[in-house]
């Protein structure tokens, strides 16, 4: 394994407050990416549920 450089040794991840992560912020921020994922999963779930309901009623007719 290669030896660590000065840049690699200085990087320290600090814990982020959960309230800060759930804040609604604009731009390319970690908070925006979290909300983007949540809304994408919500849209996917609603779309799949709609598709399932439509197909159930069409096959019954």
PDBQT receptor file of N, H, CA, C and O in Angstrom, charges set to zero:
ATOM      1  N   UNK A   1       0.843  -1.170   0.000  1.00  0.00    +0.000 N 
ATOM      2  CA  UNK A   1       0.000   0.000   0.000  1.00  0.00    +0.000 C 
ATOM      3  C   UNK A   1       0.892   1.239   0.000  1.00  0.00    +0.000 C 
ATOM      4  O   UNK A   1       1.943   1.254   0.641  1.00  0.00    +0.000 OA
ATOM      5  N   UNK A   2       0.471   2.274  -0.718  1.00  0.00    +0.000 N 
ATOM      6  H   UNK A   2      -0.383   2.262  -1.239  1.00  0.00    +0.000 HD
ATOM      7  CA  UNK A   2       1.262   3.505  -0.832  1.00  0.00    +0.000 C 
ATOM      8  C   UNK A   2       1.226   4.282   0.479  1.00  0.00    +0.000 C 
ATOM      9  O   UNK A   2       0.223   4.250   1.192  1.00  0.00    +0.000 OA
ATOM     10  N   UNK A   3       2.302   4.971   0.796  1.00  0.00    +0.000 N 
ATOM     11  H   UNK A   3       3.117   4.997   0.217  1.00  0.00    +0.000 HD
ATOM     12  CA  UNK A   3       2.302   5.781   2.026  1.00  0.00    +0.000 C 
ATOM     13  C   UNK A   3       1.323   6.937   1.903  1.00  0.00    +0.000 C 
ATOM     14  O   UNK A   3       1.066   7.437   0.808  1.00  0.00    +0.000 OA
ATOM     15  N   UNK A   4       0.782   7.354   3.036  1.00  0.00    +0.000 N 
ATOM     16  H   UNK A   4       0.990   6.948   3.926  1.00  0.00    +0.000 HD
ATOM     17  CA  UNK A   4      -0.194   8.445   3.038  1.00  0.00    +0.000 C 
ATOM     18  C   UNK A   4       0.506   9.779   2.807  1.00  0.00    +0.000 C 
ATOM     19  O   UNK A   4       1.601  10.022   3.315  1.00  0.00    +0.000 OA
ATOM     20  N   UNK A   5      -0.140  10.622   2.042  1.00  0.00    +0.000 N 
ATOM     21  H   UNK A   5      -1.029  10.425   1.630  1.00  0.00    +0.000 HD
ATOM     22  CA  UNK A   5       0.392  11.960   1.799  1.00  0.00    +0.000 C 
ATOM     23  C   UNK A   5      -0.148  12.908   2.860  1.00  0.00    +0.000 C 
ATOM     24  O   UNK A   5      -1.001  12.535   3.665  1.00  0.00    +0.000 OA
ATOM     25  N   UNK A   6       0.356  14.138   2.852  1.00  0.00    +0.000 N 
ATOM     26  H   UNK A   6       1.049  14.441   2.197  1.00  0.00    +0.000 HD
ATOM     27  CA  UNK A   6      -0.115  15.131   3.816  1.00  0.00    +0.000 C 
ATOM     28  C   UNK A   6      -1.606  15.395   3.656  1.00  0.00    +0.000 C 
ATOM     29  O   UNK A   6      -2.307  15.597   4.648  1.00  0.00    +0.000 OA
ATOM     30  N   UNK A   7      -2.096  15.396   2.425  1.00  0.00    +0.000 N 
ATOM     31  H   UNK A   7      -1.526  15.232   1.619  1.00  0.00    +0.000 HD
ATOM     32  CA  UNK A   7      -3.505  15.659   2.175  1.00  0.00    +0.000 C 
ATOM     33  C   UNK A   7      -4.376  14.565   2.786  1.00  0.00    +0.000 C 
ATOM     34  O   UNK A   7      -5.420  14.860   3.367  1.00  0.00    +0.000 OA
ATOM     35  N   UNK A   8      -3.959  13.311   2.662  1.00  0.00    +0.000 N 
ATOM     36  H   UNK A   8      -3.111  13.071   2.191  1.00  0.00    +0.000 HD
ATOM     37  CA  UNK A   8      -4.746  12.205   3.197  1.00  0.00    +0.000 C 
ATOM     38  C   UNK A   8      -4.758  12.192   4.715  1.00  0.00    +0.000 C 
ATOM     39  O   UNK A   8      -5.756  11.787   5.311  1.00  0.00    +0.000 OA
ATOM     40  N   UNK A   9      -3.700  12.613   5.347  1.00  0.00    +0.000 N 
ATOM     41  H   UNK A   9      -2.889  12.941   4.863  1.00  0.00    +0.000 HD
ATOM     42  CA  UNK A   9      -3.657  12.570   6.806  1.00  0.00    +0.000 C 
ATOM     43  C   UNK A   9      -4.425  13.725   7.432  1.00  0.00    +0.000 C 
ATOM     44  O   UNK A   9      -4.859  13.619   8.580  1.00  0.00    +0.000 OA
ATOM     45  N   UNK A  10      -4.604  14.832   6.702  1.00  0.00    +0.000 N 
ATOM     46  H   UNK A  10      -4.252  14.917   5.770  1.00  0.00    +0.000 HD
ATOM     47  CA  UNK A  10      -5.309  15.988   7.253  1.00  0.00    +0.000 C 
ATOM     48  C   UNK A  10      -6.823  15.873   7.138  1.00  0.00    +0.000 C 
ATOM     49  O   UNK A  10      -7.541  16.601   7.823  1.00  0.00    +0.000 OA
ATOM     50  N   UNK A  11      -7.325  14.990   6.302  1.00  0.00    +0.000 N 
ATOM     51  H   UNK A  11      -6.742  14.398   5.746  1.00  0.00    +0.000 HD
ATOM     52  CA  UNK A  11      -8.762  14.860   6.109  1.00  0.00    +0.000 C 
ATOM     53  C   UNK A  11      -9.363  14.144   7.311  1.00  0.00    +0.000 C 
ATOM     54  O   UNK A  11      -9.026  12.997   7.605  1.00  0.00    +0.000 OA
ATOM     55  N   UNK A  12     -10.247  14.838   7.990  1.00  0.00    +0.000 N 
ATOM     56  H   UNK A  12     -10.520  15.770   7.751  1.00  0.00    +0.000 HD
ATOM     57  CA  UNK A  12     -10.929  14.271   9.152  1.00  0.00    +0.000 C 
ATOM     58  C   UNK A  12     -12.413  14.537   8.972  1.00  0.00    +0.000 C 
ATOM     59  O   UNK A  12     -12.819  15.682   8.771  1.00  0.00    +0.000 OA
ATOM     60  N   UNK A  13     -13.215  13.506   9.043  1.00  0.00    +0.000 N 
ATOM     61  H   UNK A  13     -12.886  12.577   9.207  1.00  0.00    +0.000 HD
ATOM     62  CA  UNK A  13     -14.653  13.709   8.914  1.00  0.00    +0.000 C 
ATOM     63  C   UNK A  13     -15.242  14.034  10.280  1.00  0.00    +0.000 C 
ATOM     64  O   UNK A  13     -15.052  13.304  11.253  1.00  0.00    +0.000 OA
ATOM     65  N   UNK A  14     -15.952  15.138  10.323  1.00  0.00    +0.000 N 
ATOM     66  H   UNK A  14     -16.106  15.731   9.533  1.00  0.00    +0.000 HD
ATOM     67  CA  UNK A  14     -16.590  15.564  11.560  1.00  0.00    +0.000 C 
ATOM     68  C   UNK A  14     -18.049  15.146  11.526  1.00  0.00    +0.000 C 
ATOM     69  O   UNK A  14     -18.689  15.246  10.479  1.00  0.00    +0.000 OA
ATOM     70  N   UNK A  15     -18.592  14.682  12.644  1.00  0.00    +0.000 N 
ATOM     71  H   UNK A  15     -18.073  14.601  13.494  1.00  0.00    +0.000 HD
ATOM     72  CA  UNK A  15     -20.005  14.306  12.662  1.00  0.00    +0.000 C 
ATOM     73  C   UNK A  15     -20.890  15.532  12.428  1.00  0.00    +0.000 C 
ATOM     74  O   UNK A  15     -20.593  16.634  12.890  1.00  0.00    +0.000 OA
ATOM     75  N   UNK A  16     -21.973  15.310  11.707  1.00  0.00    +0.000 N 
ATOM     76  H   UNK A  16     -22.215  14.415  11.333  1.00  0.00    +0.000 HD
ATOM     77  CA  UNK A  16     -22.900  16.392  11.384  1.00  0.00    +0.000 C 
ATOM     78  C   UNK A  16     -24.166  16.202  12.210  1.00  0.00    +0.000 C 
ATOM     79  O   UNK A  16     -24.659  15.086  12.371  1.00  0.00    +0.000 OA
ATOM     80  N   UNK A  17     -24.672  17.294  12.722  1.00  0.00    +0.000 N 
ATOM     81  H   UNK A  17     -24.271  18.200  12.591  1.00  0.00    +0.000 HD
ATOM     82  CA  UNK A  17     -25.887  17.276  13.523  1.00  0.00    +0.000 C 
ATOM     83  C   UNK A  17     -27.061  16.776  12.669  1.00  0.00    +0.000 C 
ATOM     84  O   UNK A  17     -27.214  17.232  11.536  1.00  0.00    +0.000 OA
ATOM     85  N   UNK A  18     -27.898  15.853  13.174  1.00  0.00    +0.000 N 
ATOM     86  H   UNK A  18     -27.775  15.482  14.095  1.00  0.00    +0.000 HD
ATOM     87  CA  UNK A  18     -29.033  15.348  12.392  1.00  0.00    +0.000 C 
ATOM     88  C   UNK A  18     -29.994  16.448  11.944  1.00  0.00    +0.000 C 
ATOM     89  O   UNK A  18     -30.593  16.342  10.874  1.00  0.00    +0.000 OA
ATOM     90  N   UNK A  19     -30.146  17.486  12.738  1.00  0.00    +0.000 N 
ATOM     91  H   UNK A  19     -29.658  17.572  13.607  1.00  0.00    +0.000 HD
ATOM     92  CA  UNK A  19     -31.020  18.590  12.338  1.00  0.00    +0.000 C 
ATOM     93  C   UNK A  19     -30.437  19.286  11.112  1.00  0.00    +0.000 C 
ATOM     94  O   UNK A  19     -31.173  19.709  10.220  1.00  0.00    +0.000 OA
ATOM     95  N   UNK A  20     -29.122  19.402  11.075  1.00  0.00    +0.000 N 
ATOM     96  H   UNK A  20     -28.524  19.059  11.799  1.00  0.00    +0.000 HD
ATOM     97  CA  UNK A  20     -28.444  20.022   9.933  1.00  0.00    +0.000 C 
ATOM     98  C   UNK A  20     -28.637  19.181   8.666  1.00  0.00    +0.000 C 
ATOM     99  O   UNK A  20     -28.804  19.737   7.581  1.00  0.00    +0.000 OA
ATOM    100  N   UNK A  21     -28.617  17.864   8.790  1.00  0.00    +0.000 N 
ATOM    101  H   UNK A  21     -28.482  17.412   9.672  1.00  0.00    +0.000 HD
ATOM    102  CA  UNK A  21     -28.789  16.995   7.622  1.00  0.00    +0.000 C 
ATOM    103  C   UNK A  21     -30.195  17.081   7.053  1.00  0.00    +0.000 C 
ATOM    104  O   UNK A  21     -30.375  16.946   5.843  1.00  0.00    +0.000 OA
ATOM    105  N   UNK A  22     -31.195  17.301   7.895  1.00  0.00    +0.000 N 
ATOM    106  H   UNK A  22     -31.049  17.410   8.878  1.00  0.00    +0.000 HD
ATOM    107  CA  UNK A  22     -32.576  17.356   7.437  1.00  0.00    +0.000 C 
ATOM    108  C   UNK A  22     -33.008  18.752   7.021  1.00  0.00    +0.000 C 
ATOM    109  O   UNK A  22     -34.150  18.939   6.601  1.00  0.00    +0.000 OA
ATOM    110  N   UNK A  23     -32.130  19.728   7.126  1.00  0.00    +0.000 N 
ATOM    111  H   UNK A  23     -31.202  19.576   7.467  1.00  0.00    +0.000 HD
ATOM    112  CA  UNK A  23     -32.472  21.098   6.745  1.00  0.00    +0.000 C 
ATOM    113  C   UNK A  23     -32.674  21.183   5.234  1.00  0.00    +0.000 C 
ATOM    114  O   UNK A  23     -32.003  20.496   4.464  1.00  0.00    +0.000 OA
ATOM    115  N   UNK A  24     -33.606  22.034   4.826  1.00  0.00    +0.000 N 
ATOM    116  H   UNK A  24     -34.152  22.592   5.452  1.00  0.00    +0.000 HD
ATOM    117  CA  UNK A  24     -33.893  22.204   3.403  1.00  0.00    +0.000 C 
ATOM    118  C   UNK A  24     -32.996  23.317   2.892  1.00  0.00    +0.000 C 
ATOM    119  O   UNK A  24     -33.254  24.494   3.142  1.00  0.00    +0.000 OA
ATOM    120  N   UNK A  25     -31.932  22.944   2.171  1.00  0.00    +0.000 N 
ATOM    121  H   UNK A  25     -31.722  21.988   1.968  1.00  0.00    +0.000 HD
ATOM    122  CA  UNK A  25     -30.987  23.916   1.633  1.00  0.00    +0.000 C 
ATOM    123  C   UNK A  25     -30.921  23.769   0.127  1.00  0.00    +0.000 C 
ATOM    124  O   UNK A  25     -31.108  22.678  -0.412  1.00  0.00    +0.000 OA
ATOM    125  N   UNK A  26     -30.651  24.890  -0.554  1.00  0.00    +0.000 N 
ATOM    126  H   UNK A  26     -30.499  25.776  -0.116  1.00  0.00    +0.000 HD
ATOM    127  CA  UNK A  26     -30.556  24.879  -2.008  1.00  0.00    +0.000 C 
ATOM    128  C   UNK A  26     -29.116  24.659  -2.448  1.00  0.00    +0.000 C 
ATOM    129  O   UNK A  26     -28.177  24.934  -1.700  1.00  0.00    +0.000 OA
ATOM    130  N   UNK A  27     -28.953  24.164  -3.661  1.00  0.00    +0.000 N 
ATOM    131  H   UNK A  27     -29.716  23.941  -4.268  1.00  0.00    +0.000 HD
ATOM    132  CA  UNK A  27     -27.617  23.972  -4.215  1.00  0.00    +0.000 C 
ATOM    133  C   UNK A  27     -27.155  22.533  -4.073  1.00  0.00    +0.000 C 
ATOM    134  O   UNK A  27     -27.906  21.668  -3.624  1.00  0.00    +0.000 OA
ATOM    135  N   UNK A  28     -25.915  22.286  -4.459  1.00  0.00    +0.000 N 
ATOM    136  H   UNK A  28     -25.305  22.989  -4.824  1.00  0.00    +0.000 HD
ATOM    137  CA  UNK A  28     -25.343  20.945  -4.386  1.00  0.00    +0.000 C 
ATOM    138  C   UNK A  28     -24.731  20.739  -3.012  1.00  0.00    +0.000 C 
ATOM    139  O   UNK A  28     -23.520  20.871  -2.836  1.00  0.00    +0.000 OA
ATOM    140  N   UNK A  29     -25.562  20.419  -2.052  1.00  0.00    +0.000 N 
ATOM    141  H   UNK A  29     -26.546  20.311  -2.195  1.00  0.00    +0.000 HD
ATOM    142  CA  UNK A  29     -25.116  20.191  -0.679  1.00  0.00    +0.000 C 
ATOM    143  C   UNK A  29     -25.489  18.770  -0.286  1.00  0.00    +0.000 C 
ATOM    144  O   UNK A  29     -26.355  18.171  -0.923  1.00  0.00    +0.000 OA
ATOM    145  N   UNK A  30     -24.866  18.217   0.737  1.00  0.00    +0.000 N 
ATOM    146  H   UNK A  30     -24.163  18.704   1.255  1.00  0.00    +0.000 HD
ATOM    147  CA  UNK A  30     -25.275  16.884   1.194  1.00  0.00    +0.000 C 
ATOM    148  C   UNK A  30     -26.751  16.834   1.582  1.00  0.00    +0.000 C 
ATOM    149  O   UNK A  30     -27.413  15.815   1.384  1.00  0.00    +0.000 OA
ATOM    150  N   UNK A  31     -27.266  17.932   2.133  1.00  0.00    +0.000 N 
ATOM    151  H   UNK A  31     -26.728  18.760   2.294  1.00  0.00    +0.000 HD
ATOM    152  CA  UNK A  31     -28.670  17.972   2.516  1.00  0.00    +0.000 C 
ATOM    153  C   UNK A  31     -29.564  17.874   1.286  1.00  0.00    +0.000 C 
ATOM    154  O   UNK A  31     -30.581  17.180   1.307  1.00  0.00    +0.000 OA
ATOM    155  N   UNK A  32     -29.187  18.563   0.222  1.00  0.00    +0.000 N 
ATOM    156  H   UNK A  32     -28.361  19.126   0.205  1.00  0.00    +0.000 HD
ATOM    157  CA  UNK A  32     -29.978  18.518  -1.004  1.00  0.00    +0.000 C 
ATOM    158  C   UNK A  32     -29.960  17.115  -1.606  1.00  0.00    +0.000 C 
ATOM    159  O   UNK A  32     -30.970  16.658  -2.142  1.00  0.00    +0.000 OA
ATOM    160  N   UNK A  33     -28.834  16.439  -1.523  1.00  0.00    +0.000 N 
ATOM    161  H   UNK A  33     -28.014  16.810  -1.087  1.00  0.00    +0.000 HD
ATOM    162  CA  UNK A  33     -28.743  15.079  -2.051  1.00  0.00    +0.000 C 
ATOM    163  C   UNK A  33     -29.607  14.114  -1.237  1.00  0.00    +0.000 C 
ATOM    164  O   UNK A  33     -30.208  13.197  -1.797  1.00  0.00    +0.000 OA
ATOM    165  N   UNK A  34     -29.671  14.315   0.060  1.00  0.00    +0.000 N 
ATOM    166  H   UNK A  34     -29.183  15.060   0.515  1.00  0.00    +0.000 HD
ATOM    167  CA  UNK A  34     -30.530  13.478   0.904  1.00  0.00    +0.000 C 
ATOM    168  C   UNK A  34     -31.991  13.684   0.521  1.00  0.00    +0.000 C 
ATOM    169  O   UNK A  34     -32.734  12.718   0.349  1.00  0.00    +0.000 OA
ATOM    170  N   UNK A  35     -32.407  14.962   0.385  1.00  0.00    +0.000 N 
ATOM    171  H   UNK A  35     -31.803  15.747   0.525  1.00  0.00    +0.000 HD
ATOM    172  CA  UNK A  35     -33.791  15.241   0.001  1.00  0.00    +0.000 C 
ATOM    173  C   UNK A  35     -34.082  14.740  -1.410  1.00  0.00    +0.000 C 
ATOM    174  O   UNK A  35     -35.186  14.264  -1.675  1.00  0.00    +0.000 OA
ATOM    175  N   UNK A  36     -33.128  14.835  -2.308  1.00  0.00    +0.000 N 
ATOM    176  H   UNK A  36     -32.231  15.221  -2.093  1.00  0.00    +0.000 HD
ATOM    177  CA  UNK A  36     -33.306  14.339  -3.664  1.00  0.00    +0.000 C 
ATOM    178  C   UNK A  36     -33.574  12.836  -3.644  1.00  0.00    +0.000 C 
ATOM    179  O   UNK A  36     -34.459  12.353  -4.351  1.00  0.00    +0.000 OA
ATOM    180  N   UNK A  37     -32.821  12.105  -2.847  1.00  0.00    +0.000 N 
ATOM    181  H   UNK A  37     -32.102  12.497  -2.273  1.00  0.00    +0.000 HD
ATOM    182  CA  UNK A  37     -33.032  10.666  -2.738  1.00  0.00    +0.000 C 
ATOM    183  C   UNK A  37     -34.381  10.326  -2.139  1.00  0.00    +0.000 C 
ATOM    184  O   UNK A  37     -35.055   9.401  -2.593  1.00  0.00    +0.000 OA
ATOM    185  N   UNK A  38     -34.773  11.070  -1.124  1.00  0.00    +0.000 N 
ATOM    186  H   UNK A  38     -34.226  11.821  -0.756  1.00  0.00    +0.000 HD
ATOM    187  CA  UNK A  38     -36.073  10.827  -0.484  1.00  0.00    +0.000 C 
ATOM    188  C   UNK A  38     -37.216  11.072  -1.463  1.00  0.00    +0.000 C 
ATOM    189  O   UNK A  38     -38.136  10.260  -1.572  1.00  0.00    +0.000 OA
ATOM    190  N   UNK A  39     -37.152  12.196  -2.174  1.00  0.00    +0.000 N 
ATOM    191  H   UNK A  39     -36.406  12.855  -2.085  1.00  0.00    +0.000 HD
ATOM    192  CA  UNK A  39     -38.224  12.520  -3.115  1.00  0.00    +0.000 C 
ATOM    193  C   UNK A  39     -38.224  11.573  -4.311  1.00  0.00    +0.000 C 
ATOM    194  O   UNK A  39     -39.288  11.266  -4.849  1.00  0.00    +0.000 OA
ATOM    195  N   UNK A  40     -37.061  11.110  -4.730  1.00  0.00    +0.000 N 
ATOM    196  H   UNK A  40     -36.197  11.360  -4.293  1.00  0.00    +0.000 HD
ATOM    197  CA  UNK A  40     -37.000  10.142  -5.827  1.00  0.00    +0.000 C 
ATOM    198  C   UNK A  40     -37.650   8.822  -5.418  1.00  0.00    +0.000 C 
ATOM    199  O   UNK A  40     -38.383   8.221  -6.203  1.00  0.00    +0.000 OA
ATOM    200  N   UNK A  41     -37.386   8.375  -4.204  1.00  0.00    +0.000 N 
ATOM    201  H   UNK A  41     -36.790   8.863  -3.566  1.00  0.00    +0.000 HD
ATOM    202  CA  UNK A  41     -37.998   7.131  -3.734  1.00  0.00    +0.000 C 
ATOM    203  C   UNK A  41     -39.503   7.295  -3.556  1.00  0.00    +0.000 C 
ATOM    204  O   UNK A  41     -40.264   6.363  -3.820  1.00  0.00    +0.000 OA
ATOM    205  N   UNK A  42     -39.937   8.471  -3.113  1.00  0.00    +0.000 N 
ATOM    206  H   UNK A  42     -39.320   9.228  -2.899  1.00  0.00    +0.000 HD
ATOM    207  CA  UNK A  42     -41.368   8.735  -2.981  1.00  0.00    +0.000 C 
ATOM    208  C   UNK A  42     -42.036   8.688  -4.351  1.00  0.00    +0.000 C 
ATOM    209  O   UNK A  42     -43.088   8.068  -4.507  1.00  0.00    +0.000 OA
ATOM    210  N   UNK A  43     -41.433   9.336  -5.340  1.00  0.00    +0.000 N 
ATOM    211  H   UNK A  43     -40.578   9.839  -5.214  1.00  0.00    +0.000 HD
ATOM    212  CA  UNK A  43     -41.986   9.320  -6.690  1.00  0.00    +0.000 C 
ATOM    213  C   UNK A  43     -42.008   7.925  -7.289  1.00  0.00    +0.000 C 
ATOM    214  O   UNK A  43     -42.976   7.543  -7.945  1.00  0.00    +0.000 OA
ATOM    215  N   UNK A  44     -40.949   7.166  -7.066  1.00  0.00    +0.000 N 
ATOM    216  H   UNK A  44     -40.162   7.476  -6.533  1.00  0.00    +0.000 HD
ATOM    217  CA  UNK A  44     -40.898   5.797  -7.569  1.00  0.00    +0.000 C 
ATOM    218  C   UNK A  44     -41.975   4.935  -6.911  1.00  0.00    +0.000 C 
ATOM    219  O   UNK A  44     -42.635   4.143  -7.583  1.00  0.00    +0.000 OA
ATOM    220  N   UNK A  45     -42.149   5.087  -5.616  1.00  0.00    +0.000 N 
ATOM    221  H   UNK A  45     -41.613   5.731  -5.069  1.00  0.00    +0.000 HD
ATOM    222  CA  UNK A  45     -43.161   4.308  -4.892  1.00  0.00    +0.000 C 
ATOM    223  C   UNK A  45     -44.567   4.652  -5.365  1.00  0.00    +0.000 C 
ATOM    224  O   UNK A  45     -45.392   3.761  -5.565  1.00  0.00    +0.000 OA
ATOM    225  N   UNK A  46     -44.841   5.941  -5.544  1.00  0.00    +0.000 N 
ATOM    226  H   UNK A  46     -44.170   6.665  -5.382  1.00  0.00    +0.000 HD
ATOM    227  CA  UNK A  46     -46.166   6.354  -6.025  1.00  0.00    +0.000 C 
ATOM    228  C   UNK A  46     -46.396   5.845  -7.442  1.00  0.00    +0.000 C 
ATOM    229  O   UNK A  46     -47.492   5.383  -7.760  1.00  0.00    +0.000 OA
ATOM    230  N   UNK A  47     -45.389   5.922  -8.288  1.00  0.00    +0.000 N 
ATOM    231  H   UNK A  47     -44.499   6.297  -8.030  1.00  0.00    +0.000 HD
ATOM    232  CA  UNK A  47     -45.518   5.424  -9.655  1.00  0.00    +0.000 C 
ATOM    233  C   UNK A  47     -45.766   3.924  -9.707  1.00  0.00    +0.000 C 
ATOM    234  O   UNK A  47     -46.608   3.458 -10.475  1.00  0.00    +0.000 OA
ATOM    235  N   UNK A  48     -45.040   3.171  -8.900  1.00  0.00    +0.000 N 
ATOM    236  H   UNK A  48     -44.355   3.549  -8.276  1.00  0.00    +0.000 HD
ATOM    237  CA  UNK A  48     -45.235   1.714  -8.874  1.00  0.00    +0.000 C 
ATOM    238  C   UNK A  48     -46.611   1.352  -8.320  1.00  0.00    +0.000 C 
ATOM    239  O   UNK A  48     -47.261   0.438  -8.826  1.00  0.00    +0.000 OA
ATOM    240  N   UNK A  49     -47.057   2.064  -7.283  1.00  0.00    +0.000 N 
ATOM    241  H   UNK A  49     -46.528   2.806  -6.872  1.00  0.00    +0.000 HD
ATOM    242  CA  UNK A  49     -48.381   1.797  -6.714  1.00  0.00    +0.000 C 
ATOM    243  C   UNK A  49     -49.472   2.118  -7.731  1.00  0.00    +0.000 C 
ATOM    244  O   UNK A  49     -50.442   1.371  -7.858  1.00  0.00    +0.000 OA
ATOM    245  N   UNK A  50     -49.319   3.221  -8.454  1.00  0.00    +0.000 N 
ATOM    246  H   UNK A  50     -48.531   3.829  -8.352  1.00  0.00    +0.000 HD
ATOM    247  CA  UNK A  50     -50.294   3.586  -9.483  1.00  0.00    +0.000 C 
ATOM    248  C   UNK A  50     -50.333   2.532 -10.582  1.00  0.00    +0.000 C 
ATOM    249  O   UNK A  50     -51.412   2.127 -11.016  1.00  0.00    +0.000 OA
ATOM    250  N   UNK A  51     -49.190   2.095 -11.023  1.00  0.00    +0.000 N 
ATOM    251  H   UNK A  51     -48.314   2.424 -10.670  1.00  0.00    +0.000 HD
ATOM    252  CA  UNK A  51     -49.121   1.062 -12.052  1.00  0.00    +0.000 C 
ATOM    253  C   UNK A  51     -49.775  -0.234 -11.584  1.00  0.00    +0.000 C 
ATOM    254  O   UNK A  51     -50.502  -0.876 -12.341  1.00  0.00    +0.000 OA
ATOM    255  N   UNK A  52     -49.518  -0.613 -10.349  1.00  0.00    +0.000 N 
ATOM    256  H   UNK A  52     -48.926  -0.091  -9.734  1.00  0.00    +0.000 HD
ATOM    257  CA  UNK A  52     -50.114  -1.828  -9.797  1.00  0.00    +0.000 C 
ATOM    258  C   UNK A  52     -51.632  -1.717  -9.728  1.00  0.00    +0.000 C 
ATOM    259  O   UNK A  52     -52.336  -2.654 -10.104  1.00  0.00    +0.000 OA
ATOM    260  N   UNK A  53     -52.141  -0.594  -9.257  1.00  0.00    +0.000 N 
ATOM    261  H   UNK A  53     -51.569   0.168  -8.952  1.00  0.00    +0.000 HD
ATOM    262  CA  UNK A  53     -53.592  -0.409  -9.133  1.00  0.00    +0.000 C 
ATOM    263  C   UNK A  53     -54.256  -0.408 -10.503  1.00  0.00    +0.000 C 
ATOM    264  O   UNK A  53     -55.304  -1.030 -10.679  1.00  0.00    +0.000 OA
ATOM    265  N   UNK A  54     -53.664   0.281 -11.478  1.00  0.00    +0.000 N 
ATOM    266  H   UNK A  54     -52.812   0.787 -11.336  1.00  0.00    +0.000 HD
ATOM    267  CA  UNK A  54     -54.236   0.326 -12.826  1.00  0.00    +0.000 C 
ATOM    268  C   UNK A  54     -54.264  -1.066 -13.431  1.00  0.00    +0.000 C 
ATOM    269  O   UNK A  54     -55.260  -1.451 -14.043  1.00  0.00    +0.000 OA
ATOM    270  N   UNK A  55     -53.201  -1.819 -13.274  1.00  0.00    +0.000 N 
ATOM    271  H   UNK A  55     -52.392  -1.506 -12.777  1.00  0.00    +0.000 HD
ATOM    272  CA  UNK A  55     -53.169  -3.171 -13.850  1.00  0.00    +0.000 C 
ATOM    273  C   UNK A  55     -54.133  -4.117 -13.143  1.00  0.00    +0.000 C 
ATOM    274  O   UNK A  55     -54.692  -5.012 -13.777  1.00  0.00    +0.000 OA
ATOM    275  N   UNK A  56     -54.337  -3.932 -11.844  1.00  0.00    +0.000 N 
ATOM    276  H   UNK A  56     -53.883  -3.204 -11.330  1.00  0.00    +0.000 HD
ATOM    277  CA  UNK A  56     -55.289  -4.789 -11.124  1.00  0.00    +0.000 C 
ATOM    278  C   UNK A  56     -56.704  -4.552 -11.634  1.00  0.00    +0.000 C 
ATOM    279  O   UNK A  56     -57.450  -5.508 -11.844  1.00  0.00    +0.000 OA
ATOM    280  N   UNK A  57     -57.087  -3.285 -11.839  1.00  0.00    +0.000 N 
ATOM    281  H   UNK A  57     -56.480  -2.508 -11.669  1.00  0.00    +0.000 HD
ATOM    282  CA  UNK A  57     -58.444  -2.987 -12.289  1.00  0.00    +0.000 C 
ATOM    283  C   UNK A  57     -58.640  -3.302 -13.764  1.00  0.00    +0.000 C 
ATOM    284  O   UNK A  57     -59.753  -3.641 -14.166  1.00  0.00    +0.000 OA
ATOM    285  N   UNK A  58     -57.607  -3.204 -14.577  1.00  0.00    +0.000 N 
ATOM    286  H   UNK A  58     -56.703  -2.929 -14.251  1.00  0.00    +0.000 HD
ATOM    287  CA  UNK A  58     -57.734  -3.546 -15.991  1.00  0.00    +0.000 C 
ATOM    288  C   UNK A  58     -57.845  -5.053 -16.198  1.00  0.00    +0.000 C 
ATOM    289  O   UNK A  58     -58.548  -5.496 -17.106  1.00  0.00    +0.000 OA
ATOM    290  N   UNK A  59     -57.171  -5.838 -15.382  1.00  0.00    +0.000 N 
ATOM    291  H   UNK A  59     -56.600  -5.478 -14.645  1.00  0.00    +0.000 HD
ATOM    292  CA  UNK A  59     -57.245  -7.293 -15.543  1.00  0.00    +0.000 C 
ATOM    293  C   UNK A  59     -58.559  -7.846 -15.002  1.00  0.00    +0.000 C 
ATOM    294  O   UNK A  59     -58.976  -8.932 -15.404  1.00  0.00    +0.000 OA
ATOM    295  N   UNK A  60     -59.220  -7.125 -14.101  1.00  0.00    +0.000 N 
ATOM    296  H   UNK A  60     -58.881  -6.243 -13.774  1.00  0.00    +0.000 HD
ATOM    297  CA  UNK A  60     -60.490  -7.583 -13.542  1.00  0.00    +0.000 C 
ATOM    298  C   UNK A  60     -61.637  -7.332 -14.517  1.00  0.00    +0.000 C 
ATOM    299  O   UNK A  60     -62.667  -8.002 -14.437  1.00  0.00    +0.000 OA
ATOM    300  N   UNK A  61     -61.480  -6.394 -15.423  1.00  0.00    +0.000 N 
ATOM    301  H   UNK A  61     -60.643  -5.850 -15.489  1.00  0.00    +0.000 HD
ATOM    302  CA  UNK A  61     -62.572  -6.027 -16.329  1.00  0.00    +0.000 C 
ATOM    303  C   UNK A  61     -62.708  -6.961 -17.479  1.00  0.00    +0.000 C 
ATOM    304  O   UNK A  61     -63.584  -6.777 -18.324  1.00  0.00    +0.000 OA
TER     305      UNK A  61
